[in-house]
Coordinates of C-alpha atoms in Angstrom, one line a residue:
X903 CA -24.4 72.1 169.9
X904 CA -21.7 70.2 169.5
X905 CA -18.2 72.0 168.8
X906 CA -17.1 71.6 165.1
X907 CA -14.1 73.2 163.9
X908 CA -12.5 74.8 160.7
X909 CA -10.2 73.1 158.2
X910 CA -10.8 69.9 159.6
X911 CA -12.4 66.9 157.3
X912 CA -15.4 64.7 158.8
X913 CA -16.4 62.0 158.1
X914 CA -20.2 60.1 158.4
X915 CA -18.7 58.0 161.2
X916 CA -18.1 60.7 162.9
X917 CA -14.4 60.8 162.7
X918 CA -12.1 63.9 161.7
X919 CA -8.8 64.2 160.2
X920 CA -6.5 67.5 160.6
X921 CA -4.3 67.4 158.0
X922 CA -0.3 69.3 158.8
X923 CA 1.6 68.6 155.2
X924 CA 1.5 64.6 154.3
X925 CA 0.4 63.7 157.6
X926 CA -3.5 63.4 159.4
X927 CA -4.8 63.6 162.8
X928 CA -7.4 61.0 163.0
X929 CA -9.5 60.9 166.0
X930 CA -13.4 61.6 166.5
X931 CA -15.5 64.7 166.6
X932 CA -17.2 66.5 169.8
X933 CA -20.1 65.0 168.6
X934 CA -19.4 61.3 168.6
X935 CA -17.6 61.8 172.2
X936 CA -20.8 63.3 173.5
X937 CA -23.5 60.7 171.8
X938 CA -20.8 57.9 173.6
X939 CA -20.8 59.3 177.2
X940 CA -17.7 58.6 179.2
X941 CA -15.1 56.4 177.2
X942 CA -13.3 54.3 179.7
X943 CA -10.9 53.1 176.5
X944 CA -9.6 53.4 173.2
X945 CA -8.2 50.2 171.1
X946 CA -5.6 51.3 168.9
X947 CA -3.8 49.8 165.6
X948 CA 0.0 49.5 166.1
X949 CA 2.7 51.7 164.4
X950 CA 2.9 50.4 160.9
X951 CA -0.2 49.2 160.5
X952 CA -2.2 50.1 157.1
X953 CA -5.4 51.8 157.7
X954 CA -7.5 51.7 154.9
X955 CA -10.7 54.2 154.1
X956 CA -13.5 53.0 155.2
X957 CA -12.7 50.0 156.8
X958 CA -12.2 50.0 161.0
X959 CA -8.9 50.4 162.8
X960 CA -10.4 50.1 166.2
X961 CA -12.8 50.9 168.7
X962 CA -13.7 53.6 171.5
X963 CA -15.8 52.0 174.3
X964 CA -17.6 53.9 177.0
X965 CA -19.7 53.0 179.4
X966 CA -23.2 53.1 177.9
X967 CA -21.4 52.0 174.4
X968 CA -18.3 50.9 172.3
X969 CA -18.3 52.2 168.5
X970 CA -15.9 50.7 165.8
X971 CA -13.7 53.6 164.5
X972 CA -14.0 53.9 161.0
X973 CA -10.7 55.7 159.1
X974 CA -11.8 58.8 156.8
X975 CA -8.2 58.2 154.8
X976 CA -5.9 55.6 153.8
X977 CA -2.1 55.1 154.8
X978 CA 0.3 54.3 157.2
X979 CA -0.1 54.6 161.1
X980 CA 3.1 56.8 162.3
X981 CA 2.3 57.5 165.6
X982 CA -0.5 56.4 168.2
X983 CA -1.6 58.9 171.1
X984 CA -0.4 56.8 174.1
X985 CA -1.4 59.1 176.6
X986 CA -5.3 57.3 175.7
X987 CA -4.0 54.1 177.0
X988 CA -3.7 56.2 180.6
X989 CA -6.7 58.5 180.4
X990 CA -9.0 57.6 177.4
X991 CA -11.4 60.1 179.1
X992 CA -8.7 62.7 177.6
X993 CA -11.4 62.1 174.0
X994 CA -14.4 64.0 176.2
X995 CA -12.4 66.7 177.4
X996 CA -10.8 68.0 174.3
X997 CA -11.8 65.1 171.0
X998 CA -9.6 67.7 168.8
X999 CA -6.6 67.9 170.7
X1000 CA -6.4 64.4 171.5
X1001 CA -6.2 62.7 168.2
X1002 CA -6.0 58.6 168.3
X1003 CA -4.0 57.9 165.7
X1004 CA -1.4 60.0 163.3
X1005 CA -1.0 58.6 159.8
X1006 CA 1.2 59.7 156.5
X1007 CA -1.8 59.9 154.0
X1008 CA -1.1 56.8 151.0
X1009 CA -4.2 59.3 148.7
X1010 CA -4.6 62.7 149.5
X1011 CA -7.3 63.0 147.0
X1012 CA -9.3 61.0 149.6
X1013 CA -10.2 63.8 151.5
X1014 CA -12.8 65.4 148.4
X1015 CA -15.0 62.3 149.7
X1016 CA -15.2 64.2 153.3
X1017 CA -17.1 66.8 154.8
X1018 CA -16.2 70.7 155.7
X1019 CA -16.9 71.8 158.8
X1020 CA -20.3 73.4 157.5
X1021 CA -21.4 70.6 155.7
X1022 CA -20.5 68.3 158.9
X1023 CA -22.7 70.5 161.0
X1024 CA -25.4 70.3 159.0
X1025 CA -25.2 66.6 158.8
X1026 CA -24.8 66.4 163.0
X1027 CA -28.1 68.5 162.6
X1028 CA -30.3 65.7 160.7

């Protein structure tokens, strides 16, 4: 079973946000890293860029598959994990501790549209 974890929001696309204050962690859930395989890279917006719910803000290729990353919340792109540019394979050894991108949240109330943890497993169940 894949591992899901507390306090986190998911979303369909199998992304998650962690949310510290007005800022979320966006990156994708053990799940999505094990249905990809091996990702060989990540393709992420610049600093500044607006990501928007819903709508993609790049892409995590492995080698049996490259998904569009879909964000879970709106707002601003404030930081970009860097150290995937290096070692993208960092998403398969821990997806929760290496986020993709940090964002300052534009709508917090965004986040009622996403998924506990619970809920998230029993979606990943289906």
């Amino acid at each position: 079973m894949a591992k899901v974890i507390e306090g986190l929001y998911y979303s369909e696309s199998h992304e998650y946000v962690r949310v510290e204050g007005n800022t979320g962690y966006i990156g994708i859930s053990d799940y999505a890293q094990n249905a990809l395989g091996n990702v060989v890279y990540v393709d992420m917006p610049e600093v500044d860029d607006e990501v928007e719910a819903g709508s993609e803000f790049g892409a995590v290729e492995s080698v049996k598959a490259a998904s569009d990353l879909i964000a879970p919340v709106s707002g601003m792109v404030v930081e970009v994990n860097e150290a995937l540019d290096d070692q993208p394979e960092l998403v398969n050894q821990d997806p929760y501790e290496n986020w993709i991108i940090k964002v300052e949240l534009s709508d917090k109330a965004e986040l009622n549209n996403l998924m506990d943890a619970q809920a998230y497993e029993a979606f990943c169940a289906k």
